[in-house]
mmCIF file of C-alpha atoms in Angstrom:
data_model
loop_
_atom_site.group_PDB
_atom_site.id
_atom_site.type_symbol
_atom_site.label_atom_id
_atom_site.label_comp_id
_atom_site.label_asym_id
_atom_site.label_seq_id
_atom_site.Cartn_x
_atom_site.Cartn_y
_atom_site.Cartn_z
ATOM 1 C CA MET A 1 133.123 242.180 35.078
ATOM 2 C CA GLU A 2 129.820 240.256 35.104
ATOM 3 C CA ARG A 3 129.592 236.631 36.225
ATOM 4 C CA SER A 4 128.520 235.507 32.738
ATOM 5 C CA GLN A 5 131.599 237.169 31.192
ATOM 6 C CA LEU A 6 133.847 235.496 33.722
ATOM 7 C CA LEU A 7 132.228 232.106 33.118
ATOM 8 C CA THR A 8 132.869 232.457 29.378
ATOM 9 C CA LEU A 9 136.488 233.393 30.080
ATOM 10 C CA VAL A 10 136.984 230.411 32.423
ATOM 11 C CA LEU A 11 135.399 227.935 29.991
ATOM 12 C CA GLU A 12 137.592 229.312 27.175
ATOM 13 C CA GLN A 13 140.722 228.840 29.253
ATOM 14 C CA ILE A 14 139.726 225.267 30.142
ATOM 15 C CA GLU A 15 139.000 224.412 26.506
ATOM 16 C CA GLU A 16 142.277 225.946 25.403
ATOM 17 C CA HIS A 17 144.130 223.891 27.997
ATOM 18 C CA LEU A 18 142.393 220.682 26.921
ATOM 19 C CA GLN A 19 143.180 221.405 23.284
ATOM 20 C CA GLN A 20 146.838 221.816 24.138
ATOM 21 C CA THR A 21 146.965 218.550 26.065
ATOM 22 C CA GLN A 22 146.456 215.015 24.929
ATOM 23 C CA ILE A 23 142.647 215.090 24.944
ATOM 24 C CA GLY A 24 142.631 217.770 22.295
ATOM 25 C CA ASN A 25 145.501 216.382 20.251
ATOM 26 C CA ASP A 26 143.906 212.971 19.840
ATOM 27 C CA ALA A 27 141.600 213.464 16.835
ATOM 28 C CA SER A 28 139.659 210.308 17.663
ATOM 29 C CA GLN A 29 138.745 211.739 21.063
ATOM 30 C CA PRO A 30 136.556 214.848 20.768
ATOM 31 C CA LEU A 31 136.744 217.546 23.392
ATOM 32 C CA PRO A 32 134.305 216.877 26.226
ATOM 33 C CA LYS A 33 131.371 219.266 26.539
ATOM 34 C CA ILE A 34 132.071 221.529 29.461
ATOM 35 C CA SER A 35 129.549 223.422 31.526
ATOM 36 C CA GLU A 36 129.833 225.241 34.808
ATOM 37 C CA ASP A 37 128.940 222.015 36.678
ATOM 38 C CA THR A 38 131.451 219.724 34.940
ATOM 39 C CA PRO A 39 133.858 218.218 37.491
ATOM 40 C CA LEU A 40 137.118 220.080 36.904
ATOM 41 C CA TYR A 41 139.483 218.746 39.543
ATOM 42 C CA GLY A 42 139.170 215.906 42.032
ATOM 43 C CA LYS A 43 136.908 212.877 41.594
ATOM 44 C CA ASP A 44 136.128 212.402 37.856
ATOM 45 C CA GLY A 45 137.807 215.767 37.227
ATOM 46 C CA LEU A 46 138.847 216.819 33.721
ATOM 47 C CA VAL A 47 142.383 217.751 34.728
ATOM 48 C CA ASP A 48 145.179 216.659 37.051
ATOM 49 C CA SER A 49 146.921 218.978 39.514
ATOM 50 C CA LEU A 50 149.331 220.357 36.902
ATOM 51 C CA GLY A 51 146.452 220.998 34.528
ATOM 52 C CA LEU A 52 144.619 222.838 37.284
ATOM 53 C CA VAL A 53 147.698 225.002 37.932
ATOM 54 C CA SER A 54 147.817 225.951 34.237
ATOM 55 C CA ILE A 55 144.111 226.789 34.083
ATOM 56 C CA VAL A 56 144.093 228.820 37.310
ATOM 57 C CA LEU A 57 147.154 230.799 36.197
ATOM 58 C CA SER A 58 145.677 231.427 32.742
ATOM 59 C CA VAL A 59 142.419 232.655 34.266
ATOM 60 C CA GLU A 60 144.346 234.829 36.740
ATOM 61 C CA GLN A 61 146.438 236.386 33.959
ATOM 62 C CA ALA A 62 143.471 236.972 31.682
ATOM 63 C CA ILE A 63 141.580 238.745 34.479
ATOM 64 C CA ASN A 64 144.567 240.799 35.572
ATOM 65 C CA ASP A 65 145.185 241.842 31.966
ATOM 66 C CA GLU A 66 141.509 242.737 31.521
ATOM 67 C CA LEU A 67 141.024 244.553 34.816
ATOM 68 C CA ASP A 68 144.573 245.833 35.290
ATOM 69 C CA SER A 69 144.513 244.147 38.692
ATOM 70 C CA GLU A 70 146.811 241.990 40.845
ATOM 71 C CA ILE A 71 144.429 239.204 41.832
ATOM 72 C CA VAL A 72 145.958 235.956 43.122
ATOM 73 C CA ILE A 73 143.340 233.211 42.855
ATOM 74 C CA ALA A 74 145.256 230.451 44.632
ATOM 75 C CA ASP A 75 145.448 232.287 47.946
ATOM 76 C CA ASP A 76 145.365 230.910 51.485
ATOM 77 C CA ARG A 77 141.606 231.290 51.685
ATOM 78 C CA ALA A 78 141.079 229.291 48.492
ATOM 79 C CA MET A 79 143.215 226.470 49.860
ATOM 80 C CA SER A 80 141.328 226.332 53.158
ATOM 81 C CA GLN A 81 137.764 226.392 51.798
ATOM 82 C CA LYS A 82 135.605 223.472 52.934
ATOM 83 C CA SER A 83 134.292 223.158 49.411
ATOM 84 C CA SER A 84 137.181 223.569 46.964
ATOM 85 C CA PRO A 85 136.776 226.539 44.610
ATOM 86 C CA PHE A 86 138.490 224.405 41.971
ATOM 87 C CA GLY A 87 135.919 221.575 41.941
ATOM 88 C CA THR A 88 133.945 222.870 38.954
ATOM 89 C CA PRO A 89 134.202 225.825 36.548
ATOM 90 C CA GLY A 90 131.200 227.354 38.307
ATOM 91 C CA ARG A 91 132.856 227.269 41.707
ATOM 92 C CA LEU A 92 136.053 228.742 40.247
ATOM 93 C CA VAL A 93 133.954 231.554 38.772
ATOM 94 C CA ASP A 94 132.167 232.188 42.075
ATOM 95 C CA TYR A 95 135.405 232.342 44.045
ATOM 96 C CA THR A 96 137.071 234.587 41.462
ATOM 97 C CA MET A 97 134.021 236.903 41.436
ATOM 98 C CA LEU A 98 134.422 237.214 45.194
ATOM 99 C CA LEU A 99 138.047 238.321 44.746
ATOM 100 C CA ILE A 100 137.120 240.754 41.976
ATOM 101 C CA ASN A 101 134.347 242.313 44.071
ATOM 102 C CA GLU A 102 136.571 242.605 47.142
ATOM 103 C CA ARG A 103 139.064 244.799 45.323
ATOM 104 C CA LYS A 104 136.396 247.372 44.438
ATOM 105 C CA MET B 1 163.908 250.147 26.193
ATOM 106 C CA SER B 2 163.331 248.268 22.947
ATOM 107 C CA GLU B 3 160.778 245.647 21.941
ATOM 108 C CA ASN B 4 163.446 243.529 20.274
ATOM 109 C CA ARG B 5 165.576 242.980 23.351
ATOM 110 C CA PRO B 6 164.661 240.252 25.859
ATOM 111 C CA LEU B 7 163.766 241.556 29.302
ATOM 112 C CA ALA B 8 165.693 240.707 32.458
ATOM 113 C CA LEU B 9 164.691 241.515 36.028
ATOM 114 C CA VAL B 10 167.430 242.014 38.619
ATOM 115 C CA THR B 11 166.474 242.393 42.274
ATOM 116 C CA GLY B 12 168.683 244.380 44.607
ATOM 117 C CA SER B 13 169.955 246.343 41.628
ATOM 118 C CA SER B 14 170.776 249.688 43.220
ATOM 119 C CA ARG B 15 174.421 248.925 43.985
ATOM 120 C CA GLY B 16 177.171 246.315 44.294
ATOM 121 C CA ILE B 17 176.802 243.009 42.454
ATOM 122 C CA GLY B 18 173.232 243.833 41.376
ATOM 123 C CA LYS B 19 174.227 247.053 39.650
ATOM 124 C CA PHE B 20 177.145 245.327 37.914
ATOM 125 C CA ILE B 21 174.867 242.496 36.710
ATOM 126 C CA CYS B 22 172.453 245.074 35.242
ATOM 127 C CA GLU B 23 175.276 246.809 33.363
ATOM 128 C CA LYS B 24 176.583 243.529 31.926
ATOM 129 C CA LEU B 25 173.106 242.353 30.913
ATOM 130 C CA ILE B 26 172.563 245.622 29.019
ATOM 131 C CA VAL B 27 175.878 245.146 27.190
ATOM 132 C CA ASP B 28 174.785 241.585 26.361
ATOM 133 C CA GLY B 29 171.614 242.837 24.662
ATOM 134 C CA TYR B 30 168.973 242.797 27.376
ATOM 135 C CA ASP B 31 166.566 245.443 28.508
ATOM 136 C CA VAL B 32 166.757 245.419 32.281
ATOM 137 C CA VAL B 33 164.228 246.191 34.979
ATOM 138 C CA GLY B 34 165.957 246.605 38.303
ATOM 139 C CA CYS B 35 164.289 246.804 41.657
ATOM 140 C CA SER B 36 165.318 247.721 45.156
ATOM 141 C CA ARG B 37 163.851 249.663 48.030
ATOM 142 C CA ASN B 38 166.170 252.579 47.210
ATOM 143 C CA ALA B 39 166.710 254.543 44.023
ATOM 144 C CA SER B 40 169.360 253.276 41.618
ATOM 145 C CA GLU B 41 172.541 255.038 40.553
ATOM 146 C CA LEU B 42 172.278 253.376 37.155
ATOM 147 C CA VAL B 43 171.103 255.571 34.292
ATOM 148 C CA ASN B 44 170.810 253.899 30.893
ATOM 149 C CA ALA B 45 168.330 253.905 28.013
ATOM 150 C CA HIS B 46 167.934 250.133 28.464
ATOM 151 C CA TYR B 47 167.391 250.298 32.217
ATOM 152 C CA GLN B 48 164.215 250.947 34.175
ATOM 153 C CA HIS B 49 164.191 251.132 37.940
ATOM 154 C CA ILE B 50 161.102 250.200 39.950
ATOM 155 C CA ALA B 51 161.094 250.690 43.710
ATOM 156 C CA ALA B 52 159.968 247.466 45.360
ATOM 157 C CA ASP B 53 160.435 245.497 48.546
ATOM 158 C CA VAL B 54 160.844 241.840 47.541
ATOM 159 C CA SER B 55 159.810 240.636 50.995
ATOM 160 C CA ASP B 56 156.390 242.260 50.676
ATOM 161 C CA GLN B 57 153.831 240.423 48.532
ATOM 162 C CA SER B 58 151.804 243.485 47.557
ATOM 163 C CA SER B 59 154.981 245.296 46.527
ATOM 164 C CA VAL B 60 156.048 242.316 44.376
ATOM 165 C CA LEU B 61 152.588 242.033 42.812
ATOM 166 C CA ASN B 62 152.735 245.716 41.956
ATOM 167 C CA LEU B 63 156.217 245.284 40.442
ATOM 168 C CA PHE B 64 154.951 242.510 38.165
ATOM 169 C CA LYS B 65 151.793 244.400 37.296
ATOM 170 C CA GLN B 66 154.039 247.145 35.937
ATOM 171 C CA ILE B 67 156.291 244.690 34.077
ATOM 172 C CA ARG B 68 153.272 242.910 32.573
ATOM 173 C CA LYS B 69 151.689 246.173 31.508
ATOM 174 C CA GLU B 70 154.782 247.880 30.111
ATOM 175 C CA HIS B 71 156.746 244.913 28.745
ATOM 176 C CA GLY B 72 154.363 241.951 28.465
ATOM 177 C CA SER B 73 157.074 239.311 28.768
ATOM 178 C CA LEU B 74 160.080 238.390 30.872
ATOM 179 C CA SER B 75 163.012 236.138 29.964
ATOM 180 C CA VAL B 76 165.435 236.316 32.889
ATOM 181 C CA ILE B 77 165.239 236.829 36.649
ATOM 182 C CA ILE B 78 168.326 237.326 38.793
ATOM 183 C CA ASN B 79 167.279 237.007 42.439
ATOM 184 C CA ASN B 80 170.149 239.017 43.840
ATOM 185 C CA ALA B 81 168.486 241.026 46.634
ATOM 186 C CA GLY B 82 169.914 239.910 49.927
ATOM 187 C CA ILE B 83 170.851 241.021 53.395
ATOM 188 C CA ALA B 84 173.173 239.476 55.949
ATOM 189 C CA SER B 85 173.275 239.392 59.713
ATOM 190 C CA MET B 86 176.665 238.444 61.112
ATOM 191 C CA ASN B 87 176.269 237.355 64.690
ATOM 192 C CA HIS B 88 176.618 234.380 66.989
ATOM 193 C CA CYS B 89 173.314 232.492 67.177
ATOM 194 C CA LEU B 90 173.084 233.249 70.894
ATOM 195 C CA LEU B 91 173.142 236.958 70.082
ATOM 196 C CA THR B 92 170.861 236.852 67.031
ATOM 197 C CA THR B 93 167.515 238.532 67.666
ATOM 198 C CA VAL B 94 164.326 237.088 66.272
ATOM 199 C CA ASP B 95 163.738 240.368 64.418
ATOM 200 C CA ALA B 96 167.100 240.074 62.650
ATOM 201 C CA PHE B 97 166.360 236.424 61.858
ATOM 202 C CA ASP B 98 162.949 237.336 60.400
ATOM 203 C CA ARG B 99 164.397 240.186 58.321
ATOM 204 C CA VAL B 100 167.073 237.972 56.751
ATOM 205 C CA LEU B 101 164.634 235.134 56.033
ATOM 206 C CA ASN B 102 162.052 237.537 54.620
ATOM 207 C CA VAL B 103 164.340 239.279 52.148
ATOM 208 C CA ASN B 104 166.557 236.357 51.155
ATOM 209 C CA LEU B 105 164.136 233.437 51.113
ATOM 210 C CA LYS B 106 160.606 234.846 50.934
ATOM 211 C CA GLY B 107 161.757 237.501 48.460
ATOM 212 C CA THR B 108 163.280 234.883 46.160
ATOM 213 C CA PHE B 109 160.099 232.823 46.391
ATOM 214 C CA LEU B 110 157.724 235.710 45.655
ATOM 215 C CA VAL B 111 159.725 237.085 42.723
ATOM 216 C CA SER B 112 160.209 233.605 41.232
ATOM 217 C CA ARG B 113 156.522 232.747 41.614
ATOM 218 C CA GLU B 114 155.252 235.907 39.976
ATOM 219 C CA GLY B 115 158.011 235.912 37.348
ATOM 220 C CA ALA B 116 157.318 232.315 36.359
ATOM 221 C CA LYS B 117 153.669 233.191 35.750
ATOM 222 C CA LEU B 118 154.843 235.684 33.143
ATOM 223 C CA MET B 119 157.576 233.452 31.704
ATOM 224 C CA ARG B 120 155.242 230.513 31.106
ATOM 225 C CA ARG B 121 153.313 232.586 28.552
ATOM 226 C CA HIS B 122 156.258 232.181 26.168
ATOM 227 C CA ASN B 123 157.395 228.796 27.451
ATOM 228 C CA PHE B 124 160.840 230.189 28.201
ATOM 229 C CA GLY B 125 162.567 231.518 31.256
ATOM 230 C CA ARG B 126 165.822 231.595 33.174
ATOM 231 C CA ILE B 127 165.832 232.131 36.931
ATOM 232 C CA VAL B 128 169.164 232.500 38.722
ATOM 233 C CA ASN B 129 169.223 232.695 42.512
ATOM 234 C CA LEU B 130 172.120 234.016 44.561
ATOM 235 C CA SER B 131 173.330 231.716 47.343
ATOM 236 C CA THR B 132 176.750 231.747 49.039
ATOM 237 C CA VAL B 133 179.748 229.539 49.790
ATOM 238 C CA ALA B 134 178.787 230.038 53.435
ATOM 239 C CA VAL B 135 176.169 227.290 52.914
ATOM 240 C CA PRO B 136 178.533 224.379 52.136
ATOM 241 C CA MET B 137 181.023 225.839 54.650
ATOM 242 C CA SER B 138 178.313 225.906 57.384
ATOM 243 C CA LEU B 139 179.930 229.169 58.343
ATOM 244 C CA GLU B 140 179.763 229.992 62.035
ATOM 245 C CA GLY B 141 178.482 233.439 62.984
ATOM 246 C CA GLU B 142 175.998 233.515 60.101
ATOM 247 C CA SER B 143 173.163 231.266 61.244
ATOM 248 C CA ALA B 144 170.299 233.356 59.840
ATOM 249 C CA TYR B 145 172.116 234.113 56.581
ATOM 250 C CA VAL B 146 173.196 230.514 56.001
ATOM 251 C CA ALA B 147 169.736 229.191 56.930
ATOM 252 C CA SER B 148 168.104 231.600 54.471
ATOM 253 C CA LYS B 149 170.496 230.735 51.641
ATOM 254 C CA SER B 150 170.141 226.997 52.346
ATOM 255 C CA GLY B 151 166.448 227.605 51.850
ATOM 256 C CA VAL B 152 167.194 229.401 48.583
ATOM 257 C CA GLU B 153 169.176 226.378 47.360
ATOM 258 C CA ALA B 154 166.370 223.971 48.298
ATOM 259 C CA LEU B 155 163.840 226.274 46.647
ATOM 260 C CA THR B 156 166.014 226.364 43.515
ATOM 261 C CA LYS B 157 165.916 222.579 43.217
ATOM 262 C CA VAL B 158 162.176 222.238 43.779
ATOM 263 C CA LEU B 159 161.284 225.129 41.451
ATOM 264 C CA ALA B 160 163.563 223.599 38.805
ATOM 265 C CA ARG B 161 161.339 220.516 38.801
ATOM 266 C CA GLU B 162 158.029 222.342 39.062
ATOM 267 C CA LEU B 163 158.795 224.889 36.338
ATOM 268 C CA ALA B 164 160.599 222.581 33.888
ATOM 269 C CA GLU B 165 157.456 221.908 31.895
ATOM 270 C CA TYR B 166 157.143 225.630 31.164
ATOM 271 C CA GLY B 167 160.628 225.838 29.640
ATOM 272 C CA ILE B 168 161.933 227.637 32.719
ATOM 273 C CA THR B 169 165.284 226.682 34.226
ATOM 274 C CA VAL B 170 166.144 227.552 37.826
ATOM 275 C CA ASN B 171 169.738 227.526 39.020
ATOM 276 C CA ALA B 172 171.784 229.104 41.763
ATOM 277 C CA LEU B 173 175.287 230.330 42.262
ATOM 278 C CA GLY B 174 177.178 230.700 45.484
ATOM 279 C CA PRO B 175 179.782 233.449 45.375
ATOM 280 C CA SER B 176 182.819 233.398 47.605
ATOM 281 C CA PRO B 177 183.419 236.644 49.546
ATOM 282 C CA ILE B 178 183.330 239.586 47.147
ATOM 283 C CA GLU B 179 184.170 243.208 47.888
ATOM 284 C CA THR B 180 180.662 244.567 48.376
ATOM 285 C CA ASP B 181 178.740 246.383 51.073
ATOM 286 C CA LEU B 182 177.484 243.012 52.313
ATOM 287 C CA ILE B 183 180.897 241.991 53.701
ATOM 288 C CA LYS B 184 181.997 245.457 54.825
ATOM 289 C CA GLY B 185 181.099 244.585 58.406
ATOM 290 C CA VAL B 186 183.090 241.344 58.387
ATOM 291 C CA GLY B 187 186.607 241.404 59.802
ATOM 292 C CA ALA B 188 189.593 240.972 57.465
ATOM 293 C CA ASP B 189 190.800 237.938 59.444
ATOM 294 C CA LYS B 190 187.459 236.188 59.012
ATOM 295 C CA ILE B 191 187.432 236.876 55.256
ATOM 296 C CA ALA B 192 191.018 235.569 55.019
ATOM 297 C CA LYS B 193 189.968 232.419 56.877
ATOM 298 C CA ILE B 194 187.115 231.803 54.414
ATOM 299 C CA VAL B 195 189.357 232.457 51.402
ATOM 300 C CA ASN B 196 191.914 229.991 52.796
ATOM 301 C CA ARG B 197 189.271 227.268 52.745
ATOM 302 C CA LEU B 198 188.787 227.752 48.979
ATOM 303 C CA ALA B 199 190.795 225.912 46.326
ATOM 304 C CA LEU B 200 191.437 229.259 44.641
ATOM 305 C CA LYS B 201 192.721 231.553 47.370
ATOM 306 C CA ARG B 202 191.525 235.006 46.408
ATOM 307 C CA LEU B 203 188.454 237.174 46.866
ATOM 308 C CA GLY B 204 185.796 236.727 44.223
ATOM 309 C CA ARG B 205 185.140 239.411 41.642
ATOM 310 C CA VAL B 206 181.829 240.624 40.297
ATOM 311 C CA GLU B 207 183.023 239.419 36.880
ATOM 312 C CA ASP B 208 183.241 235.868 38.322
ATOM 313 C CA VAL B 209 179.617 236.130 39.402
ATOM 314 C CA TYR B 210 178.430 237.356 36.017
ATOM 315 C CA ASN B 211 180.393 234.632 34.245
ATOM 316 C CA VAL B 212 178.213 231.965 35.888
ATOM 317 C CA ILE B 213 175.032 233.979 35.382
ATOM 318 C CA GLU B 214 175.839 234.405 31.696
ATOM 319 C CA PHE B 215 176.292 230.619 31.434
ATOM 320 C CA PHE B 216 172.983 229.839 33.162
ATOM 321 C CA ILE B 217 170.878 232.267 31.108
ATOM 322 C CA ARG B 218 172.141 231.304 27.654
ATOM 323 C CA PRO B 219 169.365 229.820 25.504
ATOM 324 C CA ALA B 220 171.719 226.865 24.949
ATOM 325 C CA SER B 221 171.697 226.131 28.712
ATOM 326 C CA ASP B 222 168.161 224.733 28.459
ATOM 327 C CA TYR B 223 169.309 221.321 29.747
ATOM 328 C CA ILE B 224 170.820 222.728 32.938
ATOM 329 C CA THR B 225 168.469 223.213 35.866
ATOM 330 C CA GLY B 226 168.365 222.722 39.630
ATOM 331 C CA GLN B 227 172.122 223.218 39.892
ATOM 332 C CA VAL B 228 174.205 225.217 42.346
ATOM 333 C CA ILE B 229 177.659 226.415 41.275
ATOM 334 C CA TYR B 230 180.023 227.753 43.925
ATOM 335 C CA LEU B 231 182.844 230.120 43.136
ATOM 336 C CA GLY B 232 186.392 229.590 44.312
ATOM 337 C CA GLY B 233 186.386 225.806 44.560
ATOM 338 C CA ILE B 234 184.609 224.640 47.682
#
């Protein structure tokens, strides 16, 4: 899987999550434009901790379905990174790419 | 196996209570995946056995990879796999303590975590964990076992809260002593002593265990979560 494919997958999962939550349901509030540098979690983040759990699990499942793999994104290493891999979609993609490449 | 039947996963399914639970679930309309380290004696068109060690993360991940690939969804988990170590705490080795904690507590955690990931796809799930009356009895001679099952009860209550938003209920039941391999090594006088502390003074039956499981996993039991039911009246 290429980085660009993974980024598309991650952005899709985030948008789907936002659509399913209040932001998306409120017609007067359009979905925010999301790029790989948009704050995802933490200061000014798009989602709270439960939202992050949903997104990470959805990404994990989509990848495992696609690659027939058993990747666990929220592993001990992810939790102990100096710079959180969940800060932005781009960082989530980079960390997940690392896991995908390690299994090769 | 049929696409129309909901799927249940039973750990520790090769014999005893686990095997009985599988048979009853099949009668009640489920397809059942059973797992244990050993092969299963159960042969049925609605039963699939997958060898797995619930205390080993890679083994559990592989189990769920197979379930995801072959079935795509999961409705029920019965965390039944368990081992006991009957000994005075002063004679309990750290290896025995680790083994009991790993299978009973870590195994329940790993299977619940991976199962819930699959269940949340359909916003429905029922997880039932096996505890024991030895927990509220603080039974002497079973420090590792009671500690592990106390952990299972605490885990049940926390998971119930964390998984509620995905339509998943998590409950536990604590059987009284039941004629299985697990209590074969326990003396008759000790079993009699435990039974005498119950309101209903008899050994439990596997049917008693399934009765509570059947109650917890009903679709109508969607407002019951984080509960522990003990058999025998403790």
